[in-house]
Amino acid sequence: MSERSLDSFGCRRSFTQSGEAVDYFSLPAFSDSSGIDVSALPFALKVLLENLLRNEDGISVTRRDIEALARWDANAEPCTEIAIFPARVVLQDFTGVPAVVDLAAMRDAVSQLGGDPSSINPLFPSELVIDHSIQVDFAGAANSLQKNVEIEYARNGERYALLRWAQSAFENFRVVPPSTGIVHQVNLEYLARVVFNKGGVAYFDTLVGTDSHTTMVNGLGVLGWGVGGIEAEAAMLGQPLNLLTPQVLGVELQGTLQTGITATDLVLNITRVLRDIGVVGKFVEFFGRGVEALTLADRATIANMSPEFGSTCAIFPIDGKTLDYLKMTGRSAETLALVEQYARAQGVFGVSKPAKYSRVITVNLSEIVPTLAGPRRPHDRVALKDVKQSWKDTLPSLLTGGKGATNAEPDVTASVDLLIDGKTIQLKHGSVVIAAITSCTNTSNPSVMLGAGLVAKKAAERGLVAKPWVKASLAPGSCVVTRYLQNAGLLTALESVGFYVVGYGCTTCIGNSGPLRPEISQGIAQAKLVATSVLSGNRNFEGRISPDVRANYLASPPLVVAYSLVGHIDVDFETEPLGLDRAGKPVFLRDIWPSSEEIQQLLEKCVTAADFRAEYGHELLGDERWRSLPVPAGSQFEWDPSSTYVRKPTFFENLKAAPEPLGSIDSARILALLGDFVTTDHISPAGNIAKNSAAAQYLVEKGVKPAEFNSYGARRGNHEVMMRGTFANVRLRNRIVPETEGPWTRHEPSGEVLNIFDAAMRYKGEGVPLIVIAGKEYGSGSSRDWAAKGTYMLGVRAVIAESFERIHRSNLIGMGILPLEFLKGQNQETLGLNGGQQLSVVGIDEHLTAGKLLTVICRAKDGASLEFQVRTRIDTLVELEYYKHGGILNYVLRRLVFESGNV
């Protein structure tokens, strides 16, 4: 907030834009004033430095903070804490609805304490895009979109009423209605400013978002990353985002992509390279001649996958390609002029000279080959030519659920014959039952979407269609995609092979793939088949895509079409045909693969600024369904006690002016003993609610029919559902009960095997605190605040892991849960933890500090005792304050109410 800046370095300057003076905080002027040359700082750190200069208040941001960042040591371990004020916050509805619910509950809490509820209000632009609610209930027909949207509104009316209320009740808050597009693509195509001009002050567009793939906008030169919904709420309420000054990895791109290589191939290769190097917690910045060869959409495709690398961000420069994209997407001439003039004034337009980085690696674009990722994780890269052999090698472990050797050899030849539409078909291991062009990773990129359309067109001309057991779907990232596919005459081509538009949203990638045909689902279960999906998304974790599908592969949209035509994953496209044409001749993938020239011609002809302006000119109006929804009035939300979608959370009940003093965790039980790479999908699933789950039992008791259960993601506004859904993933493997798969644990000391929710409630009734033990990268995946909220509501006081994913660690602290790390060389195996012990964590008191070593006392059933140390993964002083207050929202609420004199 520049109006409060002390500007102690005297670097406020101005330039004239559109005939008016525009102020800005000049980085070159800062260098002159301070004597610190910042010209070689990485671009991302220059953005952070400008943020500090503009927000210098002597409290949150001091002169010392600014100098420390300006003198950044590229080789130093992160240790300097800075406070950043993002210019805006972006939310999607799965994570945004709980945020709105919390803000509404905070208003109630302020009112009950005698304060003004309207004081709870976003202070920065906060924009929510509804994109995660639509499911692929219908596919493969011209009316699929209409039917899916009708069901979407029927399922989500209560949630949408809450959002309609929020849009009118809160300042600085707006909602982009359903059927507009995916949040990241709408952000890229419409919401992103690149440079703000507010109150006559220009500054870099910066943001945080409640989705880990917020980084997609990094491709536009906009610095932002994903945070948990809890952090986002605090940012909306004016709290700074505190972080340790990061190391910055420079990635030099050289060469150009070979013909026929897609942006998806590129990003899956880069993901593997950066995962191998290790970039968790680092900034990644791209530079070099290869960057100039990439389109803006290609850059965005790479930046989108930053969470899969593990980095905080993956940023590209502001340059001519940025301006070209802004022009193509319909931004005004004034906007383009402001962006260029400001970037040049700050010395960040293009790459004038190489920056200094913590480390530099090189990626040669000309060496990229066609690639998939699977069957379990986004960084499981496999070259297209090796997929068939990789499948053969991987199938046994998929059949055993990753449990290793068993007494019986898995049947790798199992199959089942089914009658589909009057024809007998055979399903086997590796049958592709879902082929989905979905998610922001690729539908932001016209080249791969047009490429998919050309593959479909050429296949249809030869008489090929998707196999009858394949559920094919097309979920464009925005309505503009449909327009340019129509302009190119390729939408009907995609439909002719089976890919009809099913919705404008995340769909399959988030787990909203919808049901398979009953006979397909039953056949898979009957023969115990490992069915597969192929999707153009960014996430393929176990249990995420469909409960019927064990193996999931990420691929470019053209390859999604190709796999739908052949119908199984174990194919070598070099030697095996997709099928036979009408004349009985084999059709190979190379026969229908488009050239780069074909795609480029369509890009230049069919993707126009007029289409972007037409679609986004009315983005807040929505369709008739949206406009006809009731809009609740009043500054406080009227909670419906009968609602099973939106309920008032209990987080702020009986809030006291001061937090309780910290204390040790005594005689805790282990609720779950988990392995490596446990994701937020395992902790807080977003997909369908299983009919035998604890959440299902609750819904049935509330009169909800199984057909109306909807998904966990859609019901995140109801804490009763979500706490029952915590650790409810059907693929969860809790080592306490190794013979099971799913949400099970063993209650101690009774030894009874129970659903995790039921066990947690029994422990709570007994007054027993809980701990979760995990391996490496605990909490990877989507930035789901409910993975922390649900854990808190189950009674978990601490999580001990070998390492944490950045956002989930922050979310745990945000809910008052203590993240602890095993010391190097130690883990659950070396310490002999088996789930039957009692654990006490001592040293949690008023002397707790960031990074402090604590002692864990472990007592076995036979009375044997073991002590080991763990490191507190509270990294900053601000995080320590949040933990002392029992969470970030309690901290903010106390400041707004008790410290500000609002009561």
Tab-separated table of N, CA and C in Angstrom, residues 78-205:
chain	number	residue	atom	x	y	z
A	78	PRO	N	18.235	-19.977	2.846
A	78	PRO	CA	17.194	-19.003	3.217
A	78	PRO	C	17.154	-18.793	4.721
A	79	CYS	N	17.338	-17.556	5.156
A	79	CYS	CA	17.306	-17.268	6.594
A	79	CYS	C	16.748	-15.881	6.891
A	80	THR	N	16.654	-15.021	5.869
A	80	THR	CA	16.166	-13.660	6.078
A	80	THR	C	14.671	-13.606	5.790
A	81	GLU	N	13.907	-13.181	6.777
A	81	GLU	CA	12.448	-13.140	6.638
A	81	GLU	C	12.007	-11.781	6.109
A	82	ILE	N	11.120	-11.794	5.112
A	82	ILE	CA	10.557	-10.563	4.587
A	82	ILE	C	9.033	-10.684	4.557
A	83	ALA	N	8.382	-9.543	4.547
A	83	ALA	CA	6.917	-9.491	4.530
A	83	ALA	C	6.459	-8.880	3.211
A	84	ILE	N	5.684	-9.647	2.464
A	84	ILE	CA	5.199	-9.216	1.156
A	84	ILE	C	3.695	-8.994	1.220
A	85	PHE	N	3.229	-7.923	0.579
A	85	PHE	CA	1.796	-7.660	0.466
A	85	PHE	C	1.378	-7.919	-0.984
A	86	PRO	N	0.764	-9.069	-1.267
A	86	PRO	CA	0.353	-9.334	-2.655
A	86	PRO	C	-0.690	-8.327	-3.115
A	87	ALA	N	-0.654	-8.014	-4.399
A	87	ALA	CA	-1.582	-7.023	-4.945
A	87	ALA	C	-3.003	-7.562	-5.014
A	88	ARG	N	-3.155	-8.883	-5.110
A	88	ARG	CA	-4.487	-9.460	-5.213
A	88	ARG	C	-4.454	-10.930	-4.799
A	89	VAL	N	-5.648	-11.485	-4.645
A	89	VAL	CA	-5.821	-12.896	-4.270
A	89	VAL	C	-6.776	-13.529	-5.274
A	90	VAL	N	-6.439	-14.724	-5.740
A	90	VAL	CA	-7.293	-15.463	-6.662
A	90	VAL	C	-7.713	-16.773	-6.007
A	91	LEU	N	-8.991	-17.091	-6.126
A	91	LEU	CA	-9.519	-18.305	-5.515
A	91	LEU	C	-10.291	-19.112	-6.547
A	92	GLN	N	-10.298	-20.436	-6.379
A	92	GLN	CA	-11.265	-21.259	-7.097
A	92	GLN	C	-12.290	-21.755	-6.091
A	93	ASP	N	-13.399	-22.309	-6.569
A	93	ASP	CA	-14.532	-22.520	-5.675
A	93	ASP	C	-14.328	-23.646	-4.669
A	94	PHE	N	-13.568	-24.696	-4.995
A	94	PHE	CA	-13.363	-25.759	-4.016
A	94	PHE	C	-12.648	-25.219	-2.787
A	95	THR	N	-11.631	-24.392	-3.006
A	95	THR	CA	-10.905	-23.797	-1.892
A	95	THR	C	-11.486	-22.443	-1.502
A	96	GLY	N	-12.178	-21.803	-2.427
A	96	GLY	CA	-12.732	-20.483	-2.154
A	96	GLY	C	-13.964	-20.520	-1.279
A	97	VAL	N	-14.822	-21.534	-1.454
A	97	VAL	CA	-16.030	-21.619	-0.624
A	97	VAL	C	-15.686	-21.723	0.856
A	98	PRO	N	-14.756	-22.612	1.267
A	98	PRO	CA	-14.391	-22.629	2.686
A	98	PRO	C	-13.834	-21.300	3.169
A	99	ALA	N	-13.103	-20.580	2.302
A	99	ALA	CA	-12.585	-19.275	2.686
A	99	ALA	C	-13.725	-18.297	2.944
A	100	VAL	N	-14.729	-18.301	2.069
A	100	VAL	CA	-15.886	-17.433	2.261
A	100	VAL	C	-16.656	-17.844	3.512
A	101	VAL	N	-16.797	-19.153	3.738
A	101	VAL	CA	-17.461	-19.644	4.947
A	101	VAL	C	-16.738	-19.130	6.192
A	102	ASP	N	-15.401	-19.205	6.175
A	102	ASP	CA	-14.632	-18.726	7.326
A	102	ASP	C	-14.814	-17.228	7.534
A	103	LEU	N	-14.769	-16.457	6.448
A	103	LEU	CA	-14.951	-15.013	6.574
A	103	LEU	C	-16.338	-14.671	7.098
A	104	ALA	N	-17.350	-15.421	6.632
A	104	ALA	CA	-18.706	-15.202	7.142
A	104	ALA	C	-18.787	-15.535	8.621
A	105	ALA	N	-18.130	-16.631	9.033
A	105	ALA	CA	-18.126	-17.008	10.450
A	105	ALA	C	-17.360	-15.987	11.288
A	106	MET	N	-16.305	-15.409	10.719
A	106	MET	CA	-15.560	-14.372	11.427
A	106	MET	C	-16.421	-13.135	11.636
A	107	ARG	N	-17.252	-12.813	10.652
A	107	ARG	CA	-18.174	-11.687	10.835
A	107	ARG	C	-19.127	-11.964	12.002
A	108	ASP	N	-19.615	-13.196	12.073
A	108	ASP	CA	-20.495	-13.556	13.188
A	108	ASP	C	-19.769	-13.428	14.523
A	109	ALA	N	-18.511	-13.881	14.548
A	109	ALA	CA	-17.736	-13.826	15.783
A	109	ALA	C	-17.516	-12.378	16.224
A	110	VAL	N	-17.202	-11.504	15.280
A	110	VAL	CA	-17.001	-10.088	15.605
A	110	VAL	C	-18.295	-9.488	16.146
A	111	SER	N	-19.403	-9.837	15.503
A	111	SER	CA	-20.695	-9.323	15.950
A	111	SER	C	-21.021	-9.783	17.365
A	112	GLN	N	-20.768	-11.059	17.647
A	112	GLN	CA	-21.054	-11.601	18.974
A	112	GLN	C	-20.186	-10.962	20.052
A	113	LEU	N	-18.990	-10.514	19.635
A	113	LEU	CA	-18.092	-9.855	20.579
A	113	LEU	C	-18.388	-8.363	20.710
A	114	GLY	N	-19.409	-7.888	20.000
A	114	GLY	CA	-19.806	-6.503	20.100
A	114	GLY	C	-19.162	-5.575	19.111
A	115	GLY	N	-18.501	-6.131	18.093
A	115	GLY	CA	-17.824	-5.305	17.114
A	115	GLY	C	-18.637	-5.140	15.837
A	116	ASP	N	-18.038	-4.479	14.859
A	116	ASP	CA	-18.680	-4.233	13.574
A	116	ASP	C	-18.344	-5.374	12.624
A	117	PRO	N	-19.314	-6.196	12.215
A	117	PRO	CA	-19.003	-7.340	11.342
A	117	PRO	C	-18.430	-6.937	9.990
A	118	SER	N	-18.752	-5.731	9.514
A	118	SER	CA	-18.243	-5.309	8.209
A	118	SER	C	-16.755	-5.002	8.233
A	119	SER	N	-16.145	-5.045	9.426
A	119	SER	CA	-14.697	-4.862	9.504
A	119	SER	C	-13.967	-6.070	8.928
A	120	ILE	N	-14.674	-7.196	8.829
A	120	ILE	CA	-14.122	-8.373	8.164
A	120	ILE	C	-14.423	-8.229	6.682
A	121	ASN	N	-13.398	-7.828	5.946
A	121	ASN	CA	-13.617	-7.454	4.555
A	121	ASN	C	-12.294	-7.513	3.803
A	122	PRO	N	-12.279	-8.074	2.604
A	122	PRO	CA	-11.031	-8.088	1.842
A	122	PRO	C	-10.505	-6.677	1.603
A	123	LEU	N	-9.223	-6.491	1.840
A	123	LEU	CA	-8.615	-5.184	1.620
A	123	LEU	C	-7.968	-5.072	0.246
A	124	PHE	N	-7.750	-6.204	-0.409
A	124	PHE	CA	-7.140	-6.237	-1.740
A	124	PHE	C	-8.104	-6.913	-2.714
A	125	PRO	N	-7.988	-6.639	-4.002
A	125	PRO	CA	-8.857	-7.319	-4.969
A	125	PRO	C	-8.785	-8.834	-4.791
A	126	SER	N	-9.939	-9.433	-4.613
A	126	SER	CA	-10.041	-10.884	-4.408
A	126	SER	C	-11.061	-11.419	-5.401
A	127	GLU	N	-10.614	-12.344	-6.231
A	127	GLU	CA	-11.442	-12.804	-7.354
A	127	GLU	C	-11.568	-14.321	-7.306
A	128	LEU	N	-12.803	-14.799	-7.312
A	128	LEU	CA	-13.078	-16.229	-7.234
A	128	LEU	C	-13.680	-16.699	-8.549
A	129	VAL	N	-13.087	-17.724	-9.125
A	129	VAL	CA	-13.574	-18.294	-10.382
A	129	VAL	C	-14.184	-19.657	-10.084
A	130	ILE	N	-15.450	-19.838	-10.425
A	130	ILE	CA	-16.131	-21.115	-10.190
A	130	ILE	C	-15.778	-22.061	-11.334
A	131	ASP	N	-14.923	-23.033	-11.034
A	131	ASP	CA	-14.460	-23.916	-12.112
A	131	ASP	C	-14.303	-25.371	-11.683
A	132	HIS	N	-14.429	-25.664	-10.388
A	132	HIS	CA	-14.164	-27.022	-9.913
A	132	HIS	C	-15.439	-27.823	-9.646
A	133	SER	N	-16.593	-27.250	-9.873
A	133	SER	CA	-17.838	-27.899	-9.446
A	133	SER	C	-18.476	-28.788	-10.506
A	134	ILE	N	-18.157	-28.543	-11.757
A	134	ILE	CA	-18.811	-29.325	-12.809
A	134	ILE	C	-18.168	-30.702	-12.926
A	135	GLN	N	-19.019	-31.717	-13.086
A	135	GLN	CA	-18.544	-33.087	-13.225
A	135	GLN	C	-18.958	-33.640	-14.590
A	136	VAL	N	-18.208	-34.646	-15.023
A	136	VAL	CA	-18.500	-35.268	-16.313
A	136	VAL	C	-19.469	-36.429	-16.090
A	137	ASP	N	-20.695	-36.074	-15.739
A	137	ASP	CA	-21.722	-37.107	-15.604
A	137	ASP	C	-22.144	-37.627	-16.970
A	138	PHE	N	-22.119	-36.737	-17.961
A	138	PHE	CA	-22.491	-37.113	-19.328
A	138	PHE	C	-21.343	-36.754	-20.268
A	139	ALA	N	-21.091	-37.628	-21.225
A	139	ALA	CA	-20.043	-37.400	-22.217
A	139	ALA	C	-20.428	-38.120	-23.497
A	140	GLY	N	-19.798	-37.697	-24.592
A	140	GLY	CA	-19.977	-38.411	-25.843
A	140	GLY	C	-21.217	-38.064	-26.621
A	141	ALA	N	-21.872	-36.944	-26.284
A	141	ALA	CA	-23.082	-36.540	-27.006
A	141	ALA	C	-23.154	-35.026	-27.079
A	142	ALA	N	-23.935	-34.525	-28.038
A	142	ALA	CA	-24.013	-33.083	-28.264
A	142	ALA	C	-24.623	-32.333	-27.087
A	143	ASN	N	-25.455	-33.014	-26.290
A	143	ASN	CA	-26.103	-32.335	-25.163
A	143	ASN	C	-25.383	-32.594	-23.840
A	144	SER	N	-24.167	-33.114	-23.881
A	144	SER	CA	-23.428	-33.418	-22.649
A	144	SER	C	-23.208	-32.168	-21.808
A	145	LEU	N	-22.789	-31.072	-22.445
A	145	LEU	CA	-22.534	-29.830	-21.716
A	145	LEU	C	-23.794	-29.359	-21.013
A	146	GLN	N	-24.909	-29.304	-21.739
A	146	GLN	CA	-26.157	-28.831	-21.160
A	146	GLN	C	-26.567	-29.675	-19.954
A	147	LYS	N	-26.473	-30.990	-20.084
A	147	LYS	CA	-26.873	-31.873	-18.982
A	147	LYS	C	-25.954	-31.710	-17.774
A	148	ASN	N	-24.663	-31.606	-18.028
A	148	ASN	CA	-23.724	-31.473	-16.915
A	148	ASN	C	-23.915	-30.159	-16.173
A	149	VAL	N	-24.196	-29.087	-16.914
A	149	VAL	CA	-24.425	-27.789	-16.274
A	149	VAL	C	-25.714	-27.813	-15.456
A	150	GLU	N	-26.749	-28.457	-15.984
A	150	GLU	CA	-28.000	-28.566	-15.227
A	150	GLU	C	-27.770	-29.284	-13.902
A	151	ILE	N	-27.017	-30.368	-13.947
A	151	ILE	CA	-26.717	-31.106	-12.715
A	151	ILE	C	-25.846	-30.277	-11.788
A	152	GLU	N	-24.906	-29.535	-12.371
A	152	GLU	CA	-24.031	-28.680	-11.564
A	152	GLU	C	-24.840	-27.701	-10.730
A	153	TYR	N	-25.807	-27.035	-11.349
A	153	TYR	CA	-26.615	-26.068	-10.605
A	153	TYR	C	-27.516	-26.750	-9.584
A	154	ALA	N	-28.039	-27.920	-9.940
A	154	ALA	CA	-28.899	-28.644	-8.994
A	154	ALA	C	-28.105	-29.056	-7.758
A	155	ARG	N	-26.858	-29.462	-7.960
A	155	ARG	CA	-26.031	-29.915	-6.836
A	155	ARG	C	-25.519	-28.763	-5.987
A	156	ASN	N	-25.248	-27.637	-6.620
A	156	ASN	CA	-24.456	-26.601	-5.964
A	156	ASN	C	-25.213	-25.318	-5.690
A	157	GLY	N	-26.540	-25.380	-5.715
A	157	GLY	CA	-27.326	-24.176	-5.497
A	157	GLY	C	-27.014	-23.489	-4.181
A	158	GLU	N	-26.842	-24.270	-3.108
A	158	GLU	CA	-26.567	-23.687	-1.798
A	158	GLU	C	-25.211	-22.987	-1.777
A	159	ARG	N	-24.217	-23.612	-2.390
A	159	ARG	CA	-22.880	-23.022	-2.440
A	159	ARG	C	-22.893	-21.744	-3.270
A	160	TYR	N	-23.613	-21.795	-4.389
A	160	TYR	CA	-23.648	-20.634	-5.268
A	160	TYR	C	-24.406	-19.467	-4.621
A	161	ALA	N	-25.411	-19.776	-3.812
A	161	ALA	CA	-26.107	-18.713	-3.083
A	161	ALA	C	-25.150	-18.020	-2.114
A	162	LEU	N	-24.287	-18.807	-1.465
A	162	LEU	CA	-23.281	-18.226	-0.568
A	162	LEU	C	-22.355	-17.289	-1.340
A	163	LEU	N	-21.924	-17.711	-2.521
A	163	LEU	CA	-21.011	-16.885	-3.305
A	163	LEU	C	-21.696	-15.634	-3.834
A	164	ARG	N	-22.974	-15.757	-4.190
A	164	ARG	CA	-23.727	-14.576	-4.622
A	164	ARG	C	-23.820	-13.575	-3.469
A	165	TRP	N	-24.061	-14.091	-2.256
A	165	TRP	CA	-24.093	-13.208	-1.087
A	165	TRP	C	-22.734	-12.537	-0.886
A	166	ALA	N	-21.674	-13.313	-0.976
A	166	ALA	CA	-20.337	-12.774	-0.734
A	166	ALA	C	-20.004	-11.662	-1.725
A	167	GLN	N	-20.416	-11.836	-2.969
A	167	GLN	CA	-20.110	-10.841	-3.985
A	167	GLN	C	-20.760	-9.501	-3.670
A	168	SER	N	-21.920	-9.528	-3.057
A	168	SER	CA	-22.603	-8.284	-2.711
A	168	SER	C	-22.250	-7.783	-1.312
A	169	ALA	N	-21.872	-8.710	-0.406
A	169	ALA	CA	-21.628	-8.325	0.986
A	169	ALA	C	-20.217	-7.806	1.215
A	170	PHE	N	-19.237	-8.339	0.493
A	170	PHE	CA	-17.840	-7.962	0.705
A	170	PHE	C	-17.390	-6.943	-0.335
A	171	GLU	N	-16.575	-6.019	0.105
A	171	GLU	CA	-15.919	-5.122	-0.829
A	171	GLU	C	-14.704	-5.842	-1.417
A	172	ASN	N	-14.268	-5.373	-2.584
A	172	ASN	CA	-13.074	-5.931	-3.247
A	172	ASN	C	-13.196	-7.429	-3.523
A	173	PHE	N	-14.415	-7.900	-3.711
A	173	PHE	CA	-14.608	-9.336	-3.944
A	173	PHE	C	-15.563	-9.511	-5.117
A	174	ARG	N	-15.144	-10.296	-6.102
A	174	ARG	CA	-16.028	-10.569	-7.224
A	174	ARG	C	-15.921	-12.040	-7.608
A	175	VAL	N	-16.977	-12.520	-8.215
A	175	VAL	CA	-17.091	-13.926	-8.561
A	175	VAL	C	-17.250	-14.047	-10.077
A	176	VAL	N	-16.413	-14.886	-10.680
A	176	VAL	CA	-16.565	-15.222	-12.096
A	176	VAL	C	-17.456	-16.458	-12.159
A	177	PRO	N	-18.617	-16.374	-12.813
A	177	PRO	CA	-19.634	-17.425	-12.730
A	177	PRO	C	-19.202	-18.731	-13.379
A	178	PRO	N	-19.975	-19.799	-13.144
A	178	PRO	CA	-19.690	-21.086	-13.779
A	178	PRO	C	-19.724	-20.981	-15.304
A	179	SER	N	-19.073	-21.949	-15.935
A	179	SER	CA	-19.039	-22.080	-17.396
A	179	SER	C	-18.308	-20.939	-18.091
A	180	THR	N	-17.381	-20.300	-17.350
A	180	THR	CA	-16.515	-19.288	-17.954
A	180	THR	C	-15.173	-19.903	-18.334
A	181	GLY	N	-14.610	-20.692	-17.441
A	181	GLY	CA	-13.330	-21.332	-17.711
A	181	GLY	C	-12.626	-21.716	-16.435
A	182	ILE	N	-11.438	-22.271	-16.583
A	182	ILE	CA	-10.612	-22.675	-15.452
A	182	ILE	C	-9.932	-21.444	-14.858
A	183	VAL	N	-9.809	-21.407	-13.544
A	183	VAL	CA	-9.320	-20.222	-12.850
A	183	VAL	C	-7.990	-19.742	-13.419
A	184	HIS	N	-7.054	-20.641	-13.701
A	184	HIS	CA	-5.729	-20.214	-14.131
A	184	HIS	C	-5.751	-19.650	-15.539
A	185	GLN	N	-6.609	-20.210	-16.367
A	185	GLN	CA	-6.683	-19.686	-17.726
A	185	GLN	C	-7.426	-18.351	-17.745
A	186	VAL	N	-8.475	-18.221	-16.943
A	186	VAL	CA	-9.170	-16.936	-16.825
A	186	VAL	C	-8.219	-15.892	-16.248
A	187	ASN	N	-7.392	-16.315	-15.311
A	187	ASN	CA	-6.388	-15.414	-14.740
A	187	ASN	C	-5.418	-14.944	-15.819
A	188	LEU	N	-4.947	-15.882	-16.620
A	188	LEU	CA	-3.981	-15.573	-17.670
A	188	LEU	C	-4.603	-14.703	-18.760
A	189	GLU	N	-5.813	-15.068	-19.178
A	189	GLU	CA	-6.445	-14.404	-20.319
A	189	GLU	C	-7.151	-13.102	-19.968
A	190	TYR	N	-7.500	-12.934	-18.671
A	190	TYR	CA	-8.346	-11.783	-18.359
A	190	TYR	C	-7.974	-11.057	-17.066
A	191	LEU	N	-7.809	-11.795	-15.963
A	191	LEU	CA	-7.659	-11.148	-14.665
A	191	LEU	C	-6.279	-10.521	-14.463
A	192	ALA	N	-5.244	-11.125	-15.007
A	192	ALA	CA	-3.883	-10.653	-14.773
A	192	ALA	C	-3.681	-9.240	-15.299
A	193	ARG	N	-3.086	-8.397	-14.459
A	193	ARG	CA	-2.827	-7.011	-14.870
A	193	ARG	C	-1.409	-6.837	-15.400
A	194	VAL	N	-0.474	-7.629	-14.928
A	194	VAL	CA	0.968	-7.535	-15.194
A	194	VAL	C	1.542	-6.299	-14.501
A	195	VAL	N	0.906	-5.159	-14.731
A	195	VAL	CA	1.257	-3.943	-13.997
A	195	VAL	C	-0.037	-3.266	-13.555
A	196	PHE	N	-0.126	-2.949	-12.266
A	196	PHE	CA	-1.267	-2.214	-11.728
A	196	PHE	C	-1.037	-0.715	-11.874
A	197	ASN	N	-2.097	0.036	-11.992
A	197	ASN	CA	-2.072	1.482	-11.833
A	197	ASN	C	-3.245	1.824	-10.926
A	198	LYS	N	-2.965	1.987	-9.644
A	198	LYS	CA	-4.013	2.243	-8.666
A	198	LYS	C	-3.713	3.549	-7.944
A	199	GLY	N	-4.662	4.469	-8.035
A	199	GLY	CA	-4.481	5.750	-7.364
A	199	GLY	C	-3.294	6.530	-7.879
A	200	GLY	N	-2.962	6.305	-9.160
A	200	GLY	CA	-1.847	7.039	-9.734
A	200	GLY	C	-0.489	6.468	-9.397
A	201	VAL	N	-0.465	5.234	-8.842
A	201	VAL	CA	0.805	4.565	-8.529
A	201	VAL	C	0.868	3.265	-9.312
A	202	ALA	N	1.937	3.080	-10.061
A	202	ALA	CA	2.126	1.852	-10.826
A	202	ALA	C	2.983	0.879	-10.022
A	203	TYR	N	2.666	-0.399	-10.133
A	203	TYR	CA	3.455	-1.423	-9.424
A	203	TYR	C	3.220	-2.779	-10.066
A	204	PHE	N	4.133	-3.705	-9.792
A	204	PHE	CA	4.032	-5.039	-10.335
A	204	PHE	C	2.770	-5.745	-9.828
A	205	ASP	N	2.123	-6.448	-10.725
A	205	ASP	CA	1.024	-7.343	-10.358
A	205	ASP	C	1.637	-8.548	-9.631
